[in-house]
Amino acid sequence: MVRIVDVAKKANVSTATVSRVITNSGNVKKETIEKVMEAIQKLNYQPNILARQLRRLETKTILVIVPDITNTFFSNILRGIESVANKNGYQVLLADAHNNVERESNFLDILYQKKADGMILLTARIDQNVIGEISKEYPVVLACEYFEGSQIPTVSIDNISSARKATDHLIGLGHKRIGFISGPLGGVLGRDRLKGFQQAMAQQNLAVPPFLVQEGDFSYESGYNLMLKILTLDLPPTAVFAANDEMAIGAIKAIKSKGLRVPEDLSVIGFDDIKIASIFEPALTTIAQPTFEIGLKAMELLIKLINKDSITKNQYMLEDKLVIRDSSKELS
Amino acid sequence: MVRIVDVAKKANVSTATVSRVITNSGNVKKETIEKVMEAIQKLNYQPNILARQLRRLETKTILVIVPDITNTFFSNILRGIESVANKNGYQVLLADAHNNVERESNFLDILYQKKADGMILLTARIDQNVIGEISKEYPVVLACEYFEGSQIPTVSIDNISSARKATDHLIGLGHKRIGFISGPLGGVLGRDRLKGFQQAMAQQNLAVPPFLVQEGDFSYESGYNLMLKILTLDLPPTAVFAANDEMAIGAIKAIKSKGLRVPEDLSVIGFDDIKIASIFEPALTTIAQPTFEIGLKAMELLIKLINKDSITKNQYMLEDKLVIRDSSKELS
DNA sequence: TTTATAAATGTAATCGTTTACACTGGTTTC
DNA sequence: GAAACCAGTGTAAACGATTACATTTATAAA
């Protein structure tokens, strides 16, 4: 292994000067720079980042905890994060929680052990107080999810109003008996979307019988199974709102498995607008989130936190969009 | 920040002893261990991993370069890798190349800078010689892809024989005019699957007119566009083999867009068996790769390399499986 | 009791950088 | 011509752990 001293010797300067050259921190004569660069070339020297990190007490790495990497919804957020990260010399350490709270918590050690300078959470299943404590000591940004009454910087859409928008779409099509397949009600995200649904229904004085609301876990399988359950009702709904696309697709598959058609017999609307939403048949009506921008903004905020820059506000709400495709249709 | 010296002072021992306790490297009296643990608890001490890494010249981190994180095919391989990694105290640094060779090469710096102890490549677009050189100096394992005539440890299926198997399936159903949508022919993976296709066709003395072979890039879009192109032929094929599922689904969408049906008018077979393959309609006939096992084995090999254990052989071929679903059907 | 051996602990060097501070020699300012 | 300043460089002390080696203490053997 070739070290900075080797370069220094070869170039006949001190290690300090070499260091100044590789970090281009100014105040080095042009010729000296050339000498040093030549030595670096010849020796094929690469600075040892560990040593630098130890000295500077920073890692230039940030941690992103994803609830489930197989859900393509998150991929695009990641790309947004990465794009800002790389532009600023940060590397992204990706942690996949496999939808498992315990795994999620374990990743926090990475932060404690100073292996990362900050963290973006794309999930909020860890205890709010724990995260609250951590965020006092380390830079933390929440994306998509959020905690009620928390001061942690957050980037998301307005889930309540989006869910209202989706529900209004169905109501506008003449549906009155609408089912809802929710996300886990343990999280705000799941609760908010349910809240939006309920608000929209209430506004039009439409009833929401409890058995028309089923709690899922955002997985394809839960969408499938819960829809089957809903279909066993004497008076099944004419439309269903699933709190994410994966469950919506599961629901449609369940509907089809019973010989019914979407949207002719039942309208279905999803949430997220993941890639298959437009490929699947019928193409899914859904709420599109500005995923890339969410990632972008989250990383920008995190960098500000790391640099201890002041942050003007800590709740960023981005615009979503209703995308009407083939899975929803006027009640006939 | 609380350091090891603080703990040492509090527990009235030397830093060496504290270090021995936290790395439990033996030879410490029970009572002393207790004293130290108590101090650690009280001070809420967390060892600084950077310092440890610098001293030991290892990072306990491995780098995985994925060609495209949005392709769910890789997610399961990652889980295999992670499962072995975590069991052995390694963290996984995920690098997403966005299907971009340049990005891919840039990640190599992570290795040069000693930010990772080794690397698993799930893609092989980087120049073979470059990788060859790197693998002499750093632990490197290739998964899924491989280089011809290279000594780098590799875990994959036998793509040639798998492609032959897929083609034989179509031939067995009576198809004689079969189209092939390949992956990028710049990579062995793309070439091998084409080779298997050609071999199977040749074995049955079936012609492969050049225009029935189209080069895609493994993306949904390329599958869609190339299928449209194939359908403009005067005598279109009765079956199509796409070199991965994403392209197969693109192809099916294209076929449908022309008012044709799968499998009634054309049979389609894919490759990989990603999750949507079974959800999509028609459910896709495809070759299932043992993704989790591939990841597992790759990480096991990498750990051996890192530990400089001897490796008995360096080409691991795992078993794939033909999964017959609804997108392929006897020629009527 | 003495000696040999093993167990437990401490001292200080080390990993490879960065950077505060000191130094040199030259230029500018009054 | 002294004082003040600056550009360019070097010296050596950090950063926070691990660990080779030295030392002390306890235990066993003679």
XYZ file of C-alpha atoms (C1' of nucleotides) in Angstrom:
724
model
C 0.000 0.000 0.000
C 1.315 3.393 -0.977
C 0.836 6.128 1.590
C 0.946 9.864 1.619
C 4.504 9.794 2.990
C 5.631 7.803 -0.024
C 4.241 10.458 -2.298
C 5.810 13.157 -0.171
C 9.228 11.528 -0.377
C 9.008 10.968 -4.087
C 7.972 14.560 -4.717
C 10.437 15.892 -2.177
C 7.871 17.789 -0.165
C 6.149 17.306 3.173
C 2.997 15.277 3.704
C 1.218 18.495 4.503
C 1.855 19.779 1.021
C 0.693 16.557 -0.575
C -2.430 16.719 1.511
C -3.001 20.286 0.392
C -2.717 19.204 -3.192
C -5.125 16.287 -3.007
C -7.696 18.269 -1.088
C -6.864 21.330 -3.213
C -7.057 23.611 -0.253
C -5.054 26.363 -1.954
C -1.733 27.996 -1.199
C 0.444 25.625 -3.153
C 2.739 26.753 -5.941
C 1.850 25.598 -9.415
C 5.124 23.778 -9.927
C 4.788 22.021 -6.608
C 1.325 20.877 -7.520
C 2.711 19.422 -10.707
C 5.525 17.666 -8.902
C 3.109 16.145 -6.462
C 0.620 15.136 -9.118
C 3.370 13.413 -11.015
C 4.425 11.458 -7.947
C 0.815 10.497 -7.309
C 0.501 9.273 -10.871
C 3.707 7.323 -10.785
C 2.938 5.613 -7.525
C -0.733 5.171 -8.377
C -1.609 6.641 -5.025
C -5.150 6.677 -3.666
C -5.739 8.439 -0.366
C -7.028 6.217 2.375
C -10.490 7.498 3.037
C -10.721 5.856 6.418
C -7.849 7.910 7.726
C -9.318 11.065 6.306
C -12.681 10.278 7.789
C -11.218 9.584 11.185
C -9.311 12.817 11.151
C -12.251 14.868 9.959
C -14.818 12.916 11.917
C -17.120 12.681 8.945
C -17.914 9.885 6.539
C -19.467 11.598 3.543
C -21.944 8.772 3.648
C -25.621 8.970 4.386
C -27.941 6.214 5.412
C -31.288 5.615 3.749
C -33.669 3.200 5.385
C -36.196 1.775 2.936
C -39.117 -0.303 4.185
C -39.040 -2.628 1.215
C -36.685 -2.436 -1.680
C -38.833 -4.655 -3.906
C -41.526 -2.010 -3.996
C -40.529 0.002 -7.025
C -42.184 3.055 -5.568
C -39.037 3.681 -3.564
C -36.569 3.230 -6.398
C -37.340 6.572 -7.869
C -37.098 8.341 -4.548
C -33.692 6.758 -4.167
C -32.652 8.135 -7.514
C -33.639 11.590 -6.391
C -31.646 11.182 -3.210
C -28.642 9.819 -5.069
C -28.620 12.562 -7.612
C -28.240 15.247 -4.958
C -25.954 13.088 -2.853
C -23.459 12.449 -5.603
C -23.450 16.051 -6.658
C -22.333 16.877 -3.140
C -19.800 14.120 -2.713
C -21.938 11.874 -0.585
C -22.355 8.160 -0.887
C -25.636 6.461 -0.132
C -25.752 3.480 2.162
C -28.992 1.700 1.496
C -30.665 -0.312 4.217
C -33.586 -2.531 3.339
C -35.831 -3.212 6.306
C -37.717 -6.055 4.617
C -40.853 -4.554 6.144
C -39.502 -5.552 9.509
C -39.463 -3.071 12.384
C -36.686 -4.828 14.210
C -34.380 -4.803 11.227
C -35.241 -1.149 10.860
C -34.114 -0.351 14.387
C -30.912 -2.291 14.001
C -29.788 0.001 11.242
C -29.654 2.870 13.678
C -26.363 1.494 14.947
C -24.808 2.617 11.699
C -25.555 6.135 12.776
C -24.430 5.664 16.362
C -21.175 4.186 15.222
C -20.541 7.196 13.039
C -20.564 5.177 9.862
C -22.870 7.768 8.331
C -23.225 11.520 8.701
C -26.998 11.496 8.572
C -30.075 9.495 7.724
C -33.155 9.643 5.555
C -36.065 7.520 6.705
C -38.548 6.359 4.087
C -40.490 4.582 6.766
C -41.708 5.518 10.183
C -42.336 2.351 12.041
C -39.618 2.919 14.591
C -40.873 4.397 17.825
C -41.438 8.123 17.475
C -39.626 8.942 20.695
C -36.567 6.999 19.703
C -36.372 8.827 16.415
C -37.047 12.076 18.203
C -34.065 11.510 20.466
C -31.823 10.511 17.604
C -32.760 13.539 15.588
C -31.538 15.743 18.398
C -28.079 14.312 18.042
C -27.861 13.333 14.378
C -29.172 14.813 11.153
C -32.382 12.996 10.242
C -34.917 13.650 7.513
C -38.216 11.885 7.009
C -39.549 11.329 3.515
C -43.061 10.177 2.621
C -43.843 9.370 6.195
C -43.962 11.796 9.081
C -44.624 11.995 12.792
C -47.416 14.032 14.242
C -46.269 17.090 16.136
C -42.617 16.351 15.483
C -39.993 18.913 14.556
C -38.055 16.522 12.312
C -37.745 17.897 8.789
C -40.158 16.072 6.536
C -40.839 15.841 2.820
C -44.064 14.324 1.612
C -47.311 14.905 -0.164
C -50.472 15.805 1.699
C -51.764 12.297 2.102
C -55.087 13.359 3.554
C -55.986 15.658 0.732
C -54.691 13.194 -1.860
C -56.838 10.429 -0.472
C -59.752 12.841 -0.489
C -59.010 13.627 -4.105
C -58.979 9.942 -5.022
C -62.217 9.328 -3.194
C -63.848 12.366 -4.765
C -62.951 10.938 -8.141
C -64.896 7.782 -7.381
C -67.780 9.718 -5.908
C -67.782 11.941 -8.959
C -68.263 8.836 -11.064
C -71.461 8.147 -9.168
C -70.189 5.571 -6.714
C -71.766 5.657 -3.283
C -70.798 2.353 -1.807
C -67.023 2.484 -1.723
C -64.631 0.061 -0.055
C -61.244 1.030 1.339
C -58.203 -1.182 1.710
C -55.905 0.700 4.022
C -52.223 0.521 4.823
C -51.105 -0.436 8.333
C -53.004 1.830 10.698
C -50.020 1.783 13.016
C -48.398 4.371 10.761
C -49.513 7.903 10.024
C -49.358 7.199 6.345
C -51.959 4.481 6.610
C -54.068 6.550 8.966
C -53.923 9.707 6.855
C -55.098 8.029 3.714
C -57.957 6.501 5.628
C -58.739 9.887 7.111
C -58.863 11.479 3.675
C -61.181 8.749 2.478
C -63.490 9.210 5.440
C -63.512 12.990 5.070
C -64.513 12.806 1.431
C -67.260 10.324 2.179
C -68.562 12.365 5.080
C -68.638 15.501 3.003
C -71.092 13.844 0.650
C -73.017 12.236 3.490
C -72.022 8.783 2.339
C -71.898 5.992 4.868
C -68.746 4.048 5.566
C -69.778 0.753 7.111
C -66.876 -0.685 9.096
C -66.635 -3.894 7.077
C -65.975 -1.841 3.967
C -62.708 -0.692 5.508
C -60.055 -3.374 5.719
C -56.568 -2.967 7.080
C -53.790 -4.254 4.838
C -50.034 -3.939 4.952
C -49.286 -2.401 1.545
C -48.439 -5.802 0.057
C -49.902 -7.346 -3.076
C -50.988 -10.360 -1.067
C -52.910 -8.352 1.503
C -54.732 -6.501 -1.268
C -55.705 -9.778 -2.829
C -56.912 -11.420 0.354
C -58.801 -8.440 1.720
C -60.579 -7.909 -1.561
C -61.720 -11.516 -1.516
C -63.088 -10.855 1.954
C -64.907 -7.730 0.817
C -66.437 -9.616 -2.079
C -68.097 -12.079 0.252
C -70.372 -9.293 1.534
C -74.055 -9.480 0.691
C -73.933 -6.028 -0.765
C -70.402 -5.524 -2.083
C -69.151 -2.058 -2.986
C -69.203 -0.720 -6.539
C -65.764 0.813 -6.144
C -62.657 0.217 -4.060
C -59.881 2.536 -3.068
C -56.633 0.769 -2.166
C -54.065 2.776 -0.259
C -51.267 1.793 -2.622
C -50.863 0.339 -6.089
C -49.543 -3.034 -5.020
C -52.686 -3.670 -3.004
C -54.854 -2.235 -5.787
C -53.402 -4.722 -8.227
C -53.915 -7.502 -5.711
C -57.507 -6.359 -5.360
C -58.086 -6.377 -9.101
C -56.665 -9.861 -9.373
C -59.039 -10.976 -6.627
C -61.996 -9.360 -8.368
C -61.083 -11.071 -11.610
C -60.655 -14.385 -9.853
C -64.332 -14.176 -8.914
C -65.320 -13.699 -12.545
C -66.036 -10.012 -12.146
C -64.629 -7.269 -14.338
C -62.806 -4.030 -13.631
C -64.033 -1.379 -14.210
C -67.376 -2.684 -15.538
C -68.441 -4.357 -12.295
C -66.154 -2.575 -9.859
C -63.973 0.484 -10.123
C -60.574 0.388 -8.447
C -58.213 3.226 -7.639
C -54.707 2.920 -6.259
C -52.034 5.192 -4.853
C -48.383 5.882 -5.807
C -48.337 5.334 -9.575
C -45.595 2.749 -9.668
C -44.383 1.545 -13.017
C -46.683 -1.453 -13.457
C -49.700 0.729 -12.738
C -49.737 1.800 -16.371
C -48.695 -1.570 -17.762
C -51.177 -3.664 -15.866
C -54.567 -4.344 -17.401
C -56.747 -2.558 -16.765
C -54.325 0.312 -16.426
C -54.660 1.627 -12.919
C -56.242 4.926 -11.966
C -54.067 6.231 -9.172
C -52.449 9.136 -7.356
C -48.999 9.942 -8.704
C -46.458 11.116 -6.186
C -43.516 13.272 -7.289
C -41.093 10.590 -6.160
C -37.921 11.930 -7.680
C -38.569 15.377 -6.258
C -39.303 13.955 -2.828
C -35.901 12.294 -2.848
C -34.253 15.432 -4.115
C -35.731 17.671 -1.495
C -35.079 15.210 1.298
C -31.404 15.003 0.457
C -31.130 18.762 0.127
C -32.588 19.129 3.569
C -30.285 16.507 5.004
C -27.234 18.251 3.615
C -28.380 21.476 5.208
C -28.769 19.711 8.519
C -25.324 18.181 8.238
C -23.798 21.545 7.446
C -25.780 23.079 10.274
C -27.307 25.565 7.869
C -30.557 27.021 9.011
C -33.721 25.519 7.631
C -36.572 27.871 6.915
C -39.371 25.385 7.435
C -39.457 21.735 8.240
C -42.595 20.412 6.615
C -42.339 20.274 2.871
C -45.501 19.277 1.042
C -45.141 18.489 -2.628
C -47.875 18.307 -5.224
C -49.406 14.991 -6.207
C -51.558 14.302 -9.241
C -54.624 12.203 -9.964
C -53.929 9.972 -12.969
C -57.091 8.641 -14.494
C -56.687 5.415 -16.422
C -58.914 2.418 -17.141
C -59.626 0.885 -13.761
C -62.255 3.430 -12.783
C -65.474 4.142 -14.623
C -68.833 5.845 -14.193
C -71.345 3.783 -12.262
C -73.779 2.340 -14.755
C -18.379 12.467 22.188
C -17.376 9.792 24.668
C -14.179 7.943 23.857
C -12.553 4.774 24.965
C -10.314 6.699 27.360
C -13.373 8.071 29.122
C -14.638 4.576 29.681
C -11.199 3.469 30.809
C -11.011 6.280 33.364
C -14.484 5.633 34.677
C -13.831 1.926 35.053
C -10.345 2.494 36.404
C -8.637 0.340 33.849
C -6.528 0.926 30.743
C -7.893 1.505 27.274
C -6.414 -1.821 26.278
C -8.640 -3.599 28.731
C -11.724 -1.728 27.572
C -10.847 -2.624 24.026
C -10.471 -6.247 24.999
C -13.890 -6.178 26.553
C -15.698 -4.607 23.627
C -14.059 -6.891 21.118
C -14.296 -9.748 23.638
C -10.896 -10.999 22.765
C -10.560 -12.981 25.990
C -8.214 -12.822 28.957
C -10.202 -10.366 31.014
C -11.397 -11.133 34.521
C -15.110 -11.469 34.983
C -15.318 -8.656 37.509
C -13.319 -6.371 35.265
C -15.652 -7.084 32.383
C -18.548 -6.108 34.600
C -16.862 -2.918 35.719
C -16.175 -1.953 32.129
C -19.635 -2.837 30.917
C -21.106 -0.704 33.633
C -18.993 2.251 32.609
C -19.969 1.741 29.005
C -23.614 1.696 29.975
C -23.352 4.760 32.165
C -21.530 6.793 29.562
C -23.589 5.398 26.705
C -20.391 4.677 24.886
C -20.320 3.540 21.258
C -16.964 2.656 19.760
C -15.936 4.783 16.844
C -15.927 2.400 13.945
C -13.806 4.663 11.796
C -10.944 4.451 14.232
C -11.256 0.714 14.467
C -11.358 0.394 10.730
C -8.313 2.549 10.275
C -6.368 0.546 12.772
C -7.450 -2.791 11.343
C -7.400 -1.616 7.762
C -10.749 -3.192 7.063
C -14.244 -1.771 6.715
C -16.543 -4.731 7.186
C -18.444 -3.308 4.258
C -18.870 -4.834 0.853
C -19.885 -3.139 -2.333
C -22.597 -4.479 -4.600
C -22.984 -2.954 -8.024
C -26.455 -3.453 -9.466
C -27.181 -2.549 -13.072
C -30.671 -1.318 -12.312
C -32.327 -1.291 -8.961
C -35.811 -0.892 -10.395
C -35.624 -4.338 -11.923
C -37.037 -6.481 -9.154
C -35.024 -9.419 -10.378
C -32.065 -8.085 -8.441
C -33.895 -7.440 -5.193
C -33.962 -11.064 -4.271
C -30.319 -11.578 -5.083
C -29.614 -8.668 -2.784
C -31.543 -10.337 -0.015
C -29.431 -13.430 -0.435
C -26.289 -11.353 -0.262
C -27.499 -9.427 2.753
C -28.498 -12.482 4.662
C -24.990 -13.920 4.528
C -23.393 -10.503 4.931
C -25.225 -9.660 8.112
C -24.590 -13.066 9.580
C -20.897 -12.344 9.180
C -20.913 -8.772 10.401
C -20.724 -7.145 7.007
C -22.676 -4.180 5.771
C -23.782 -3.906 2.173
C -23.127 -0.746 0.236
C -25.459 -0.754 -2.717
C -24.515 1.026 -5.898
C -27.117 1.473 -8.600
C -25.579 1.934 -12.038
C -28.822 3.135 -13.637
C -27.861 0.928 -16.603
C -24.982 3.291 -17.228
C -21.471 1.950 -17.804
C -19.791 5.137 -16.737
C -21.611 5.264 -13.441
C -20.654 1.654 -12.999
C -16.957 2.398 -13.397
C -17.099 5.315 -11.038
C -18.122 3.055 -8.222
C -14.798 1.293 -8.403
C -13.283 4.218 -6.549
C -15.082 3.011 -3.475
C -12.898 -0.051 -3.618
C -9.693 1.816 -4.404
C -10.282 4.142 -1.523
C -10.674 1.220 0.807
C -14.238 2.085 1.663
C -15.165 -1.543 1.087
C -13.370 -4.830 1.654
C -14.665 -6.426 -1.518
C -17.200 -6.248 -4.295
C -19.945 -8.267 -5.910
C -20.776 -7.348 -9.475
C -24.273 -8.102 -10.726
C -23.352 -6.646 -14.065
C -20.403 -7.028 -16.382
C -20.387 -4.035 -18.607
C -17.129 -2.675 -17.307
C -14.143 -3.603 -19.414
C -13.051 -7.133 -18.715
C -9.383 -6.218 -18.392
C -10.094 -3.512 -15.876
C -12.049 -5.915 -13.721
C -9.365 -8.515 -14.231
C -6.746 -6.154 -12.857
C -8.906 -5.129 -9.951
C -9.637 -8.700 -9.006
C -5.930 -9.332 -8.619
C -5.766 -6.723 -5.910
C -9.221 -6.787 -4.352
C -11.751 -9.520 -3.615
C -14.292 -9.543 -6.432
C -17.130 -11.935 -7.187
C -19.338 -11.930 -10.251
C -22.965 -12.977 -9.973
C -25.324 -13.699 -12.861
C -22.870 -12.350 -15.359
C -19.414 -13.707 -16.093
C -16.384 -13.115 -18.273
C -15.172 -15.668 -20.736
C -11.922 -17.291 -19.797
C -11.634 -15.299 -16.588
C -10.509 -16.665 -13.245
C -12.813 -14.416 -11.242
C -15.134 -16.427 -9.012
C -18.581 -16.497 -10.550
C -22.048 -17.598 -9.527
C -24.738 -17.984 -12.138
C -27.012 -20.329 -13.945
C -26.020 -21.918 -17.222
C -27.592 -19.320 -19.469
C -26.936 -21.241 -22.653
C -28.643 -24.383 -21.505
C -31.477 -22.419 -19.911
C -32.144 -20.564 -23.119
C -32.053 -23.872 -24.923
C -34.565 -25.237 -22.466
C -36.886 -22.285 -23.031
C -36.603 -22.613 -26.784
C -37.172 -26.361 -26.631
C -40.364 -25.677 -24.722
C -41.672 -23.549 -27.595
C -40.494 -26.049 -30.181
C -42.145 -28.809 -28.220
C -45.418 -26.918 -28.507
C -45.089 -27.145 -32.273
C -43.676 -23.689 -32.984
C -41.239 -23.511 -35.848
C -41.080 -19.807 -36.585
C -39.770 -18.316 -33.381
C -38.624 -14.771 -32.762
C -35.967 -13.781 -30.243
C -35.644 -10.497 -28.428
C -32.161 -10.499 -26.982
C -30.401 -8.586 -24.275
C -27.484 -6.314 -25.149
C -25.089 -8.437 -27.217
C -22.218 -6.481 -25.730
C -22.540 -8.659 -22.609
C -22.001 -12.386 -22.299
C -25.381 -12.741 -20.703
C -27.116 -11.415 -23.775
C -24.903 -13.428 -26.070
C -25.317 -16.675 -24.136
C -29.060 -16.598 -24.169
C -28.977 -15.956 -27.886
C -26.517 -18.801 -28.301
C -28.815 -21.194 -26.429
C -31.712 -20.116 -28.598
C -29.717 -20.670 -31.755
C -28.439 -24.033 -30.586
C -31.931 -25.316 -29.850
C -33.206 -24.105 -33.202
C -30.273 -25.638 -35.063
C -30.753 -28.950 -33.311
C -34.213 -29.193 -34.819
C -33.080 -27.836 -38.144
C -35.220 -24.770 -37.747
C -34.212 -21.610 -39.528
C -33.446 -18.395 -37.661
C -33.850 -15.564 -40.161
C -31.871 -12.545 -38.966
C -34.865 -10.237 -38.751
C -36.428 -12.582 -36.222
C -33.606 -11.778 -33.833
C -33.748 -8.271 -32.398
C -31.317 -6.779 -29.916
C -32.914 -5.127 -26.915
C -31.494 -3.779 -23.669
C -33.520 -5.718 -21.108
C -35.954 -2.851 -20.635
C -39.733 -2.993 -20.913
C -39.639 -0.303 -23.552
C -37.200 -2.130 -25.783
C -39.344 -5.262 -25.581
C -42.370 -3.269 -26.615
C -40.722 -1.490 -29.508
C -38.891 -4.478 -30.908
C -42.025 -6.588 -30.806
C -43.864 -3.945 -32.784
C -41.070 -4.137 -35.315
C -41.279 -7.914 -35.513
C -45.029 -7.713 -36.025
C -44.591 -5.652 -39.167
C -43.034 -8.666 -40.908
C -44.967 -10.285 -43.706
C -44.709 -13.624 -42.009
C -44.529 -12.922 -38.282
C -43.424 -15.651 -35.873
C -45.896 -17.809 -33.962
C -43.837 -17.563 -30.800
C -41.353 -15.164 -29.247
C -38.656 -15.731 -26.682
C -37.622 -12.581 -24.815
C -34.345 -12.721 -22.937
C -35.891 -11.332 -19.776
C -39.337 -10.868 -18.265
C -39.446 -7.101 -18.548
C -38.989 -7.319 -22.297
C -41.412 -10.237 -22.492
C -44.092 -8.141 -20.848
C -43.292 -5.276 -23.170
C -43.642 -7.682 -26.074
C -46.998 -8.949 -24.894
C -48.261 -5.392 -24.519
C -47.137 -4.685 -28.067
C -48.859 -7.806 -29.357
C -52.060 -6.839 -27.608
C -51.838 -3.312 -28.935
C -52.110 -4.785 -32.414
C -55.291 -6.609 -31.523
C -53.611 -9.988 -31.282
C -53.891 -12.358 -28.343
C -51.338 -14.189 -26.225
C -51.100 -17.167 -26.296
C -53.818 -17.798 -28.902
C -52.095 -15.924 -31.708
C -48.547 -15.828 -30.387
C -46.810 -17.615 -27.577
C -44.363 -15.648 -25.449
C -41.734 -16.876 -23.039
C -39.596 -14.749 -20.740
C -36.601 -15.207 -18.501
C -35.964 -14.531 -14.761
C -39.390 -15.063 -13.186
C -39.710 -11.715 -11.514
C -42.704 -11.080 -9.313
C -45.067 -9.584 -11.890
C -44.466 -12.543 -14.187
C -47.115 -14.479 -12.287
C -49.411 -11.508 -11.713
C -49.438 -10.225 -15.237
C -52.110 -11.490 -17.612
C -51.487 -13.777 -19.277
C -49.214 -15.140 -16.572
C -45.797 -15.458 -18.080
C -44.079 -18.706 -18.942
C -40.466 -18.149 -17.995
C -37.184 -19.486 -16.659
C -36.915 -19.096 -12.894
C -33.470 -18.355 -11.547
C -32.570 -19.293 -7.967
C -31.996 -15.636 -7.145
C -31.728 -15.878 -3.390
C -29.259 -18.738 -3.658
C -27.179 -16.883 -6.193
C -26.824 -14.013 -3.748
C -26.074 -16.374 -0.918
C -23.351 -18.228 -2.737
C -21.809 -15.052 -4.118
C -21.465 -13.553 -0.667
C -20.071 -16.779 0.739
C -17.433 -16.776 -1.949
C -16.612 -13.141 -1.335
C -16.104 -13.738 2.350
C -13.740 -16.578 1.542
C -11.792 -14.295 -0.752
C -11.609 -11.599 1.891
C -10.383 -14.081 4.458
C -7.942 -15.476 1.926
C -9.436 -18.921 2.379
C -8.838 -21.233 -0.504
C -11.636 -21.640 -2.998
C -12.138 -25.086 -4.461
C -13.607 -23.958 -7.742
C -14.518 -20.629 -9.182
C -17.433 -21.241 -11.486
C -20.597 -22.036 -9.621
C -23.577 -23.002 -11.761
C -26.900 -23.194 -10.017
C -30.054 -24.895 -11.225
C -32.774 -22.940 -12.982
C -36.323 -24.096 -13.642
C -38.783 -23.760 -16.488
C -42.066 -22.372 -15.156
C -44.919 -22.969 -17.526
C -47.801 -20.547 -17.204
C -50.373 -19.080 -19.581
C -48.370 -17.136 -22.141
C -47.276 -20.177 -24.118
C -49.551 -22.671 -25.826
C -49.520 -25.427 -28.405
C -49.517 -24.170 -31.945
C -53.009 -24.630 -33.314
C 10.139 -21.426 49.802
C 11.479 -20.900 45.300
C 10.691 -21.280 40.531
C 7.964 -21.782 36.503
C 3.785 -20.841 34.206
C -0.394 -18.763 33.194
C -3.680 -15.081 33.585
C -4.734 -10.242 33.727
C -3.559 -5.780 32.883
C -0.933 -1.672 31.353
C 2.186 1.197 28.172
C 2.852 3.045 24.089
C 3.308 2.465 19.088
C 0.498 2.301 15.251
C -3.080 2.839 11.371
C -2.877 7.192 7.294
C -4.608 11.233 7.024
C -5.529 16.523 8.111
C -4.409 20.834 10.002
C -2.936 24.251 13.725
C 0.997 26.490 14.194
C 5.625 27.811 13.109
C 8.855 29.188 9.896
C 11.183 31.237 5.744
C 12.004 34.568 2.401
C 10.111 38.025 -0.351
C 7.266 42.144 -1.129
C 4.931 46.210 0.306
C 4.246 50.253 3.281
C 5.432 54.076 5.815
C 15.321 50.375 6.835
C 12.088 48.621 10.143
C 7.447 46.848 10.399
C 3.798 44.473 8.509
C 2.152 41.292 5.521
C 1.805 37.330 2.472
C 2.606 33.125 -0.164
C 4.504 28.767 0.281
C 6.088 25.199 2.967
C 7.304 22.118 6.987
C 6.747 20.013 11.807
C 4.224 17.554 14.660
C -0.073 16.889 17.097
C -4.275 15.364 16.531
C -8.441 11.792 15.231
C -9.967 7.089 18.413
C -9.396 2.866 18.299
C -6.267 -1.931 18.391
C -2.473 -4.663 19.723
C 2.618 -6.082 20.282
C 5.144 -6.150 24.004
C 6.156 -5.421 28.860
C 4.765 -5.926 33.336
C 2.344 -7.399 37.307
C -0.320 -10.733 39.846
C -2.087 -15.264 40.810
C -1.512 -20.223 40.617
C 0.863 -24.503 40.152
C 4.898 -27.298 40.441
C 9.140 -28.626 42.503
